[in-house]
Amino acid sequence: MSKKEAGAGVPAHSKGSWTSFLKSIASFNGDLSSLTAPPFILSTTSLTEYSAYWAEHPGIFVAPAKESDPAKRALLVLKWFLSTLHQQYCSRSEKLGSEKKPLNPFLGELYIGKWEGGPDVGETSLISEQVSHHPPATAYAIRNEKHGVELQGYNAQKASFSTTIQIKQIGHALLTLTPPGSDEKEKYVITLPSLHIESLVYGTPFVELEKTTKIVSSTGYVAKIDYSGKGWLSGKKNTFNASLFKASEGEKKPLYTVDGQWSDSFTIKDARTKDVIDRFSIKESAVTPLTLAPLEEQDLYESRRAWSDVAAGIQKGDMDSVSLAKSRIENGQRELRRIEKAEGREWERRFFTHTEEKDADPEFLRLAHSIDLSLDSEKTAGIWRFDAKKAEGARPPYHKTGGEGLGITE
Ligand code: HC3
């Protein structure tokens, strides 16, 4: 078998710029948005859109709320989490041939939509907002009223370089649901996996997950997922081993185990009997597309509308129009920040409010500490929570200004 050559996936006219890009990565400062990447690797999608990956299987998202046994409920939460990984971390490279460099969201950028899940599942809504630009942080709230399920969270990335790009995710997700026949809400605190980029040298980057994710519930269960890749024991990419156990009994006494590849399929077993009790396969689980408002009805701050000229330029390969449209947004944002500073105020987030650790919900803090989730809130400009009051009053146009901040003046 012939060996793949470096740069094999890079278009002929981009070989030189790809080599320069690789050199710049080796000495970069950790800010991924500052990297100048060749046009062929630029994505037309902003990071605010990535929040949708959490619920592209709305039926699996709401399933725990229908289960009356607490251990099985925690297992269904684990199954849902695992089912999101394919969408989160490899749907783009599968569709486009490689992982691309996403658009760097501007402060206040919004991505809003809903999934129609049919009579059984009902409607699930998504609100994603760029709540901080320096450091970049995206917050989201995903809610299904029919089943009383809500996921909210926020994330930022800290990048470093050692043989390839390594990314540590900062932030967490918080799932809240009401079990059948109960008035008490239960909570699940979810940590976010670390990742690195593979196949950079060939010009076909893709994501591999590493280290661990933990999910702890207010009902006393913990799920631990260990990720490994091709060079590890199993020899297969995107591998994981997970177990669910009672916090009081520890991981040596698992109730359930889950093994497989997050990009393909996995098997859930009863840890005591070793019986297979459930399977999940990406190929057999169609995703439900998110419905967005038509572009002309979207707010000027909604991602697809705000970035439309940039995206059109990228698609045409017209880098002059891309720089022009990007500069318009960047200059508009700079001007807005200047005015805010002069007026002694800051940008008002439309759907989220930040708290400091000392003011956070004590139950959340207890759960977070129990799984060593370090909040690192200075790296996300605070702990971000969905603000139902703000959201109640929010109807398009969501922002108070006009096109200011986007370089639109008339
Ligand atoms: C690192 C990443 C941006 C961040 C992406 C995150 C962590 C965002 C939150 C989502 O819930 C999960 C997620 C999935 C993929 C992560 C992206 C993969 C690559 C991208 C870098 C900024 C791009 C690096 C450039 C290049 C050319 C190597 O692709």
CSV table of C-alpha atoms and ligand atoms in Angstrom, one decimal:
chain,number,residue,atom,x,y,z
A,1,MET,CA,0.0,0.0,0.0
A,2,SER,CA,1.4,3.4,-0.9
A,3,LYS,CA,2.0,5.9,1.9
A,4,LYS,CA,-0.1,9.1,1.9
A,5,GLU,CA,2.0,12.2,1.2
A,6,ALA,CA,2.1,15.4,3.3
A,7,GLY,CA,-0.3,17.9,1.8
A,8,ALA,CA,-2.2,15.2,-0.2
A,9,GLY,CA,-5.6,16.8,0.6
A,10,VAL,CA,-4.5,20.4,-0.2
A,11,PRO,CA,-5.6,21.9,-3.5
A,12,ALA,CA,-2.6,22.4,-5.8
A,13,HIS,CA,-2.9,26.3,-5.7
A,14,SER,CA,-3.0,26.2,-1.9
A,15,LYS,CA,0.1,24.1,-1.1
A,16,GLY,CA,2.3,27.1,-0.3
A,17,SER,CA,-0.3,28.8,1.9
A,18,TRP,CA,-1.0,25.5,3.7
A,19,THR,CA,2.7,25.1,4.6
A,20,SER,CA,2.8,28.7,5.9
A,21,PHE,CA,-0.3,28.0,7.9
A,22,LEU,CA,1.3,24.9,9.5
A,23,LYS,CA,4.4,26.9,10.4
A,24,SER,CA,2.2,29.7,12.0
A,25,ILE,CA,0.4,27.1,14.1
A,26,ALA,CA,3.6,25.8,15.6
A,27,SER,CA,4.3,29.2,17.1
A,28,PHE,CA,0.8,30.5,17.7
A,29,ASN,CA,-0.4,32.2,20.9
A,30,GLY,CA,-3.4,30.0,21.7
A,31,ASP,CA,-6.0,32.3,20.0
A,32,LEU,CA,-7.5,30.1,17.3
A,33,SER,CA,-9.3,33.0,15.8
A,34,SER,CA,-6.0,34.9,15.1
A,35,LEU,CA,-4.8,32.2,12.7
A,36,THR,CA,-4.8,33.2,9.1
A,37,ALA,CA,-5.9,30.0,7.3
A,38,PRO,CA,-5.9,29.4,3.5
A,39,PRO,CA,-9.4,30.0,1.8
A,40,PHE,CA,-10.0,26.3,1.1
A,41,ILE,CA,-10.1,25.5,4.9
A,42,LEU,CA,-12.5,28.4,5.8
A,43,SER,CA,-16.0,27.5,6.8
A,44,THR,CA,-19.1,29.6,6.1
A,45,THR,CA,-20.5,28.6,9.5
A,46,SER,CA,-20.1,30.5,12.7
A,47,LEU,CA,-19.4,28.8,16.1
A,48,THR,CA,-22.7,30.1,17.4
A,49,GLU,CA,-24.3,27.4,15.2
A,50,TYR,CA,-22.4,24.6,16.9
A,51,SER,CA,-24.8,24.8,19.9
A,52,ALA,CA,-27.4,23.0,17.8
A,53,TYR,CA,-25.4,19.8,17.8
A,54,TRP,CA,-26.7,19.1,21.3
A,55,ALA,CA,-30.2,18.3,20.2
A,56,GLU,CA,-30.3,17.1,16.6
A,57,HIS,CA,-32.0,13.9,17.8
A,58,PRO,CA,-34.8,15.6,19.8
A,59,GLY,CA,-36.5,12.2,20.6
A,60,ILE,CA,-33.3,11.0,22.4
A,61,PHE,CA,-32.9,14.4,24.1
A,62,VAL,CA,-36.4,14.1,25.8
A,63,ALA,CA,-36.3,10.3,26.4
A,64,PRO,CA,-35.0,10.6,30.0
A,65,ALA,CA,-38.0,12.6,31.1
A,66,LYS,CA,-40.3,9.7,30.3
A,67,GLU,CA,-38.4,7.1,32.4
A,68,SER,CA,-39.5,6.6,36.0
A,69,ASP,CA,-36.4,4.6,37.3
A,70,PRO,CA,-33.6,7.1,38.3
A,71,ALA,CA,-30.7,4.8,37.3
A,72,LYS,CA,-32.3,4.1,33.9
A,73,ARG,CA,-33.0,7.9,33.5
A,74,ALA,CA,-29.3,8.6,34.2
A,75,LEU,CA,-28.4,5.9,31.6
A,76,LEU,CA,-30.7,7.6,29.0
A,77,VAL,CA,-28.9,10.9,29.7
A,78,LEU,CA,-25.6,9.2,29.1
A,79,LYS,CA,-27.0,7.7,25.8
A,80,TRP,CA,-28.2,11.1,24.7
A,81,PHE,CA,-24.9,12.7,25.4
A,82,LEU,CA,-23.0,10.0,23.5
A,83,SER,CA,-25.4,10.3,20.6
A,84,THR,CA,-24.5,14.0,20.3
A,85,LEU,CA,-20.8,13.4,19.8
A,86,HIS,CA,-21.0,12.4,16.1
A,87,GLN,CA,-22.8,15.7,15.3
A,88,GLN,CA,-20.5,17.8,17.5
A,89,TYR,CA,-17.2,16.5,16.4
A,90,CYS,CA,-17.3,14.8,13.1
A,91,SER,CA,-20.4,15.8,11.1
A,92,ARG,CA,-18.5,18.6,9.4
A,93,SER,CA,-15.5,16.6,8.4
A,94,GLU,CA,-17.8,13.8,7.1
A,95,LYS,CA,-19.8,16.2,5.1
A,96,LEU,CA,-17.0,18.5,3.8
A,97,GLY,CA,-14.0,16.1,3.7
A,98,SER,CA,-12.3,17.9,6.6
A,99,GLU,CA,-12.7,20.1,9.6
A,100,LYS,CA,-12.9,23.7,8.6
A,101,LYS,CA,-12.0,26.9,10.4
A,102,PRO,CA,-15.4,28.3,11.7
A,103,LEU,CA,-16.3,32.0,11.6
A,104,ASN,CA,-15.4,33.8,14.8
A,105,PRO,CA,-18.7,35.1,16.3
A,106,PHE,CA,-19.1,38.7,17.2
A,107,LEU,CA,-20.5,39.8,20.6
A,108,GLY,CA,-24.2,39.6,20.6
A,109,GLU,CA,-24.4,37.2,17.6
A,110,LEU,CA,-27.5,35.0,17.8
A,111,TYR,CA,-28.5,31.6,16.4
A,112,ILE,CA,-32.2,30.9,17.0
A,113,GLY,CA,-34.3,28.0,15.7
A,114,LYS,CA,-36.5,25.0,16.6
A,115,TRP,CA,-36.8,21.3,15.9
A,116,GLU,CA,-40.3,20.0,15.1
A,117,GLY,CA,-40.2,16.5,16.7
A,118,GLY,CA,-43.7,15.3,15.8
A,119,PRO,CA,-46.7,14.7,18.2
A,120,ASP,CA,-44.7,12.5,20.6
A,121,VAL,CA,-41.7,14.7,21.1
A,122,GLY,CA,-43.1,18.2,20.4
A,123,GLU,CA,-41.2,21.3,19.7
A,124,THR,CA,-37.6,21.9,21.0
A,125,SER,CA,-36.2,25.4,20.8
A,126,LEU,CA,-32.6,26.7,20.5
A,127,ILE,CA,-31.2,30.0,21.5
A,128,SER,CA,-27.5,30.5,21.1
A,129,GLU,CA,-25.8,33.8,21.8
A,130,GLN,CA,-22.2,34.9,21.7
A,131,VAL,CA,-21.9,36.3,25.3
A,132,SER,CA,-18.3,37.3,25.2
A,133,HIS,CA,-15.8,38.2,22.5
A,134,HIS,CA,-12.6,38.6,24.6
A,135,PRO,CA,-12.4,35.8,25.6
A,136,PRO,CA,-14.8,34.2,23.1
A,137,ALA,CA,-17.6,32.4,24.8
A,138,THR,CA,-20.9,31.0,23.4
A,139,ALA,CA,-23.9,30.3,25.6
A,140,TYR,CA,-27.0,28.3,24.7
A,141,ALA,CA,-30.4,27.2,26.0
A,142,ILE,CA,-32.3,24.2,24.4
A,143,ARG,CA,-35.8,23.7,25.8
A,144,ASN,CA,-38.6,21.2,25.2
A,145,GLU,CA,-41.7,22.4,27.2
A,146,LYS,CA,-43.8,19.4,26.5
A,147,HIS,CA,-41.4,17.1,28.4
A,148,GLY,CA,-40.0,19.7,30.7
A,149,VAL,CA,-36.4,19.2,29.5
A,150,GLU,CA,-33.9,22.0,29.4
A,151,LEU,CA,-30.2,22.0,28.5
A,152,GLN,CA,-28.2,25.1,29.0
A,153,GLY,CA,-24.5,25.8,29.0
A,154,TYR,CA,-21.6,27.8,27.6
A,155,ASN,CA,-18.2,27.1,26.2
A,156,ALA,CA,-14.9,28.6,25.3
A,157,GLN,CA,-11.7,27.0,24.0
A,158,LYS,CA,-8.1,27.2,25.1
A,159,ALA,CA,-5.8,26.0,22.4
A,160,SER,CA,-2.1,25.0,22.6
A,161,PHE,CA,0.3,23.4,20.2
A,162,SER,CA,2.4,20.2,20.8
A,163,THR,CA,2.8,18.0,17.7
A,164,THR,CA,-0.7,19.3,16.7
A,165,ILE,CA,-3.5,21.7,17.8
A,166,GLN,CA,-4.7,20.7,21.3
A,167,ILE,CA,-8.0,22.1,22.6
A,168,LYS,CA,-9.2,22.2,26.1
A,169,GLN,CA,-12.9,23.2,26.4
A,170,ILE,CA,-13.8,25.5,29.2
A,171,GLY,CA,-17.4,25.6,30.4
A,172,HIS,CA,-20.0,22.9,31.0
A,173,ALA,CA,-23.6,21.9,30.2
A,174,LEU,CA,-26.4,21.6,32.7
A,175,LEU,CA,-29.4,19.4,31.9
A,176,THR,CA,-32.6,19.8,34.0
A,177,LEU,CA,-35.6,17.6,33.8
A,178,THR,CA,-38.7,16.7,35.8
A,179,PRO,CA,-39.1,12.9,36.2
A,180,PRO,CA,-42.6,11.4,35.5
A,181,GLY,CA,-45.1,12.0,38.4
A,182,SER,CA,-42.7,14.3,40.3
A,183,ASP,CA,-42.6,18.1,40.9
A,184,GLU,CA,-38.9,18.0,41.8
A,185,LYS,CA,-36.5,18.9,39.0
A,186,GLU,CA,-33.3,16.9,38.7
A,187,LYS,CA,-30.0,18.2,37.4
A,188,TYR,CA,-27.1,16.7,35.4
A,189,VAL,CA,-23.8,18.6,35.3
A,190,ILE,CA,-21.8,17.7,32.2
A,191,THR,CA,-18.1,18.4,31.5
A,192,LEU,CA,-16.8,18.9,28.0
A,193,PRO,CA,-14.1,16.7,26.4
A,194,SER,CA,-10.7,17.9,25.3
A,195,LEU,CA,-9.8,17.3,21.7
A,196,HIS,CA,-7.0,17.6,19.2
A,197,ILE,CA,-6.8,17.9,15.5
A,198,GLU,CA,-5.5,15.0,13.4
A,199,SER,CA,-4.2,14.8,9.9
A,200,LEU,CA,-3.2,18.5,9.7
A,201,VAL,CA,-0.1,17.6,7.7
A,202,TYR,CA,-2.2,16.0,5.0
A,203,GLY,CA,-4.5,19.1,4.8
A,204,THR,CA,-7.5,17.1,5.8
A,205,PRO,CA,-7.9,18.0,9.5
A,206,PHE,CA,-10.4,16.1,11.7
A,207,VAL,CA,-11.2,16.0,15.4
A,208,GLU,CA,-10.2,13.3,17.9
A,209,LEU,CA,-11.5,13.4,21.4
A,210,GLU,CA,-9.3,12.7,24.4
A,211,LYS,CA,-9.3,12.4,28.2
A,212,THR,CA,-12.6,12.2,30.0
A,213,THR,CA,-16.2,13.5,30.2
A,214,LYS,CA,-18.2,13.2,33.5
A,215,ILE,CA,-21.9,13.6,34.0
A,216,VAL,CA,-23.1,13.8,37.6
A,217,SER,CA,-26.7,13.9,38.6
A,218,SER,CA,-28.5,15.3,41.6
A,219,THR,CA,-30.0,11.8,42.1
A,220,GLY,CA,-26.5,10.4,43.0
A,221,TYR,CA,-25.3,8.8,39.7
A,222,VAL,CA,-22.1,9.5,37.8
A,223,ALA,CA,-21.2,8.6,34.3
A,224,LYS,CA,-17.6,8.6,33.2
A,225,ILE,CA,-16.6,8.4,29.6
A,226,ASP,CA,-12.9,7.7,28.6
A,227,TYR,CA,-11.9,8.6,25.0
A,228,SER,CA,-9.2,7.0,23.0
A,229,GLY,CA,-8.1,7.1,19.4
A,230,LYS,CA,-6.3,5.1,16.7
A,231,GLY,CA,-2.9,4.9,18.4
A,232,TRP,CA,-4.5,3.4,21.6
A,233,LEU,CA,-5.4,-0.1,22.6
A,234,SER,CA,-8.5,-0.6,20.5
A,235,GLY,CA,-6.6,0.6,17.4
A,236,LYS,CA,-9.8,2.4,16.2
A,237,LYS,CA,-10.4,6.1,15.9
A,238,ASN,CA,-13.1,7.8,18.0
A,239,THR,CA,-13.3,5.0,20.6
A,240,PHE,CA,-14.7,5.3,24.0
A,241,ASN,CA,-15.5,3.3,27.1
A,242,ALA,CA,-18.1,4.5,29.5
A,243,SER,CA,-19.7,3.4,32.8
A,244,LEU,CA,-22.5,4.5,34.9
A,245,PHE,CA,-22.3,4.0,38.7
A,246,LYS,CA,-23.7,5.3,42.0
A,247,ALA,CA,-21.6,8.1,43.4
A,248,SER,CA,-21.8,6.4,46.8
A,249,GLU,CA,-20.4,3.1,45.4
A,250,GLY,CA,-17.7,4.3,43.0
A,251,GLU,CA,-16.7,3.4,39.5
A,252,LYS,CA,-15.4,-0.1,40.5
A,253,LYS,CA,-19.1,-1.1,40.9
A,254,PRO,CA,-20.7,0.0,37.6
A,255,LEU,CA,-24.4,-0.5,36.9
A,256,TYR,CA,-24.1,-0.2,33.1
A,257,THR,CA,-21.2,0.0,30.6
A,258,VAL,CA,-21.2,1.5,27.2
A,259,ASP,CA,-18.5,0.8,24.5
A,260,GLY,CA,-18.0,1.7,20.9
A,261,GLN,CA,-17.1,4.5,18.5
A,262,TRP,CA,-18.9,7.8,19.0
A,263,SER,CA,-18.7,8.4,15.2
A,264,ASP,CA,-20.4,5.2,14.4
A,265,SER,CA,-22.2,2.9,16.9
A,266,PHE,CA,-22.1,1.8,20.5
A,267,THR,CA,-23.5,-0.9,22.8
A,268,ILE,CA,-25.0,-0.5,26.2
A,269,LYS,CA,-24.7,-3.5,28.7
A,270,ASP,CA,-26.0,-4.4,32.1
A,271,ALA,CA,-22.6,-4.4,34.0
A,272,ARG,CA,-23.7,-7.3,36.2
A,273,THR,CA,-25.2,-9.7,33.7
A,274,LYS,CA,-23.2,-8.4,30.7
A,275,ASP,CA,-26.4,-8.6,28.7
A,276,VAL,CA,-26.7,-6.1,25.8
A,277,ILE,CA,-29.7,-4.0,26.7
A,278,ASP,CA,-29.5,-1.3,24.0
A,279,ARG,CA,-27.6,-0.3,20.8
A,280,PHE,CA,-27.2,3.0,19.0
A,281,SER,CA,-26.0,3.4,15.5
A,282,ILE,CA,-25.5,6.8,13.8
A,283,LYS,CA,-26.5,5.4,10.4
A,284,GLU,CA,-29.9,4.3,11.8
A,285,SER,CA,-30.6,7.5,13.6
A,286,ALA,CA,-31.6,10.3,11.3
A,287,VAL,CA,-31.0,13.8,12.5
A,288,THR,CA,-33.9,16.3,12.6
A,289,PRO,CA,-32.9,19.5,10.9
A,290,LEU,CA,-33.2,22.8,12.8
A,291,THR,CA,-35.8,25.2,11.4
A,292,LEU,CA,-34.7,28.8,11.1
A,293,ALA,CA,-36.7,31.9,10.2
A,294,PRO,CA,-36.3,32.9,6.5
A,295,LEU,CA,-33.2,35.1,6.1
A,296,GLU,CA,-35.2,38.3,5.4
A,297,GLU,CA,-37.2,37.8,8.6
A,298,GLN,CA,-34.2,37.2,10.8
A,299,ASP,CA,-32.8,39.8,13.1
A,300,LEU,CA,-29.7,41.6,11.8
A,301,TYR,CA,-27.7,40.0,14.6
A,302,GLU,CA,-28.7,36.5,13.7
A,303,SER,CA,-25.7,34.5,12.5
A,304,ARG,CA,-26.8,33.5,9.0
A,305,ARG,CA,-28.0,37.0,8.1
A,306,ALA,CA,-25.1,38.8,9.7
A,307,TRP,CA,-22.5,36.7,8.0
A,308,SER,CA,-24.3,36.3,4.6
A,309,ASP,CA,-21.9,38.5,2.6
A,310,VAL,CA,-18.9,36.8,4.2
A,311,ALA,CA,-20.3,33.3,3.5
A,312,ALA,CA,-21.2,34.2,-0.1
A,313,GLY,CA,-17.6,35.5,-0.6
A,314,ILE,CA,-16.1,32.3,0.8
A,315,GLN,CA,-18.3,30.1,-1.3
A,316,LYS,CA,-17.3,32.0,-4.5
A,317,GLY,CA,-13.6,32.0,-3.4
A,318,ASP,CA,-13.7,35.8,-3.7
A,319,MET,CA,-11.4,36.7,-0.8
A,320,ASP,CA,-11.5,40.5,-1.5
A,321,SER,CA,-15.3,40.5,-0.8
A,322,VAL,CA,-14.7,38.3,2.2
A,323,SER,CA,-12.2,40.8,3.8
A,324,LEU,CA,-14.5,43.7,2.9
A,325,ALA,CA,-17.5,42.1,4.6
A,326,LYS,CA,-15.5,40.9,7.6
A,327,SER,CA,-13.9,44.4,8.1
A,328,ARG,CA,-17.4,45.9,8.0
A,329,ILE,CA,-18.5,43.8,11.0
A,330,GLU,CA,-15.2,44.2,12.8
A,331,ASN,CA,-15.1,48.0,12.4
A,332,GLY,CA,-18.8,48.2,13.4
A,333,GLN,CA,-18.0,46.2,16.5
A,334,ARG,CA,-15.0,48.3,17.4
A,335,GLU,CA,-17.0,51.5,17.1
A,336,LEU,CA,-19.8,50.0,19.3
A,337,ARG,CA,-17.3,49.0,22.0
A,338,ARG,CA,-15.8,52.5,21.8
A,339,ILE,CA,-19.2,54.1,22.4
A,340,GLU,CA,-20.1,51.7,25.2
A,341,LYS,CA,-16.8,52.5,26.9
A,342,ALA,CA,-17.3,56.2,26.6
A,343,GLU,CA,-20.9,55.9,28.0
A,344,GLY,CA,-19.7,53.6,30.8
A,345,ARG,CA,-21.9,50.7,30.0
A,346,GLU,CA,-21.5,47.3,28.4
A,347,TRP,CA,-23.3,45.3,25.7
A,348,GLU,CA,-26.5,44.0,27.0
A,349,ARG,CA,-26.8,40.2,26.4
A,350,ARG,CA,-30.3,39.4,25.1
A,351,PHE,CA,-30.9,36.0,26.7
A,352,PHE,CA,-28.1,35.2,29.2
A,353,THR,CA,-26.8,36.7,32.4
A,354,HIS,CA,-23.5,36.0,34.1
A,355,THR,CA,-22.9,35.3,37.7
A,356,GLU,CA,-19.8,34.9,39.8
A,357,GLU,CA,-19.0,31.5,41.4
A,358,LYS,CA,-19.9,32.8,44.9
A,359,ASP,CA,-23.4,33.6,43.7
A,360,ALA,CA,-24.0,30.4,41.7
A,361,ASP,CA,-26.7,27.9,42.6
A,362,PRO,CA,-25.2,25.9,45.6
A,363,GLU,CA,-26.6,22.5,44.3
A,364,PHE,CA,-24.8,23.2,41.0
A,365,LEU,CA,-21.6,24.0,42.8
A,366,ARG,CA,-21.8,20.9,44.9
A,367,LEU,CA,-22.3,18.7,41.8
A,368,ALA,CA,-19.5,20.6,39.9
A,369,HIS,CA,-17.0,20.1,42.7
A,370,SER,CA,-17.9,16.4,43.1
A,371,ILE,CA,-16.6,15.8,39.6
A,372,ASP,CA,-13.7,18.3,39.8
A,373,LEU,CA,-15.2,20.6,37.2
A,374,SER,CA,-13.0,23.7,37.5
A,375,LEU,CA,-15.2,26.7,36.5
A,376,ASP,CA,-12.3,28.9,35.3
A,377,SER,CA,-14.9,31.7,35.0
A,378,GLU,CA,-12.3,34.4,34.1
A,379,LYS,CA,-11.8,32.4,30.9
A,380,THR,CA,-15.5,32.6,30.0
A,381,ALA,CA,-16.2,36.1,31.4
A,382,GLY,CA,-18.4,34.5,34.1
A,383,ILE,CA,-20.8,31.6,34.7
A,384,TRP,CA,-23.5,32.1,32.1
A,385,ARG,CA,-27.1,31.2,32.7
A,386,PHE,CA,-30.2,31.5,30.6
A,387,ASP,CA,-32.3,34.4,31.8
A,388,ALA,CA,-36.0,33.6,31.4
A,389,LYS,CA,-37.0,37.2,32.2
A,390,LYS,CA,-34.9,38.6,29.5
A,391,ALA,CA,-36.1,36.0,27.1
A,392,GLU,CA,-39.8,36.7,27.8
A,393,GLY,CA,-39.4,40.3,26.5
A,394,ALA,CA,-37.2,39.3,23.6
A,395,ARG,CA,-38.9,39.4,20.2
A,396,PRO,CA,-37.1,40.3,17.0
A,397,PRO,CA,-35.5,42.7,16.7
A,398,TYR,CA,-33.6,41.2,19.7
A,399,HIS,CA,-31.0,43.9,19.8
A,400,LYS,CA,-31.7,47.4,20.8
A,401,THR,CA,-29.6,49.1,18.3
A,402,GLY,CA,-30.2,49.1,14.5
A,403,GLY,CA,-27.4,47.8,12.3
A,404,GLU,CA,-24.8,49.5,14.4
A,405,GLY,CA,-22.1,47.1,15.4
A,406,LEU,CA,-22.5,45.4,12.0
A,407,GLY,CA,-21.2,48.3,10.0
A,408,ILE,CA,-24.7,49.1,8.7
A,409,THR,CA,-25.5,52.7,9.2
A,410,GLU,CA,-28.7,53.5,7.3
B,1,HC3,C1,-11.6,23.7,17.8
B,1,HC3,C2,-12.6,24.0,16.8
B,1,HC3,C3,-13.5,25.2,17.3
B,1,HC3,C4,-14.3,24.8,18.5
B,1,HC3,C5,-15.2,23.6,18.2
B,1,HC3,C6,-16.1,23.1,19.4
B,1,HC3,C7,-15.2,22.8,20.6
B,1,HC3,C8,-17.1,24.2,19.7
B,1,HC3,C9,-18.2,23.8,20.7
B,1,HC3,C10,-19.0,22.6,20.1
B,1,HC3,O1,-20.0,22.2,21.1
B,1,HC3,C11,-18.0,21.4,19.9
B,1,HC3,C12,-16.9,21.9,19.0
B,1,HC3,C13,-16.5,21.1,18.0
B,1,HC3,C14,-15.4,21.3,17.1
B,1,HC3,C15,-14.4,22.4,17.6
B,1,HC3,C16,-13.6,22.9,16.4
B,1,HC3,C17,-12.7,21.9,15.6
B,1,HC3,C18,-11.7,22.8,14.9
B,1,HC3,C19,-12.0,24.2,15.4
B,1,HC3,C20,-10.7,25.1,15.3
B,1,HC3,C21,-10.9,26.5,15.6
B,1,HC3,C22,-10.2,25.1,13.8
B,1,HC3,C23,-8.8,24.9,13.6
B,1,HC3,C24,-8.4,25.2,12.2
B,1,HC3,C25,-8.3,24.0,11.3
B,1,HC3,C26,-7.8,24.4,10.0
B,1,HC3,C27,-7.3,23.0,11.9
B,1,HC3,O2,-9.5,23.3,11.2
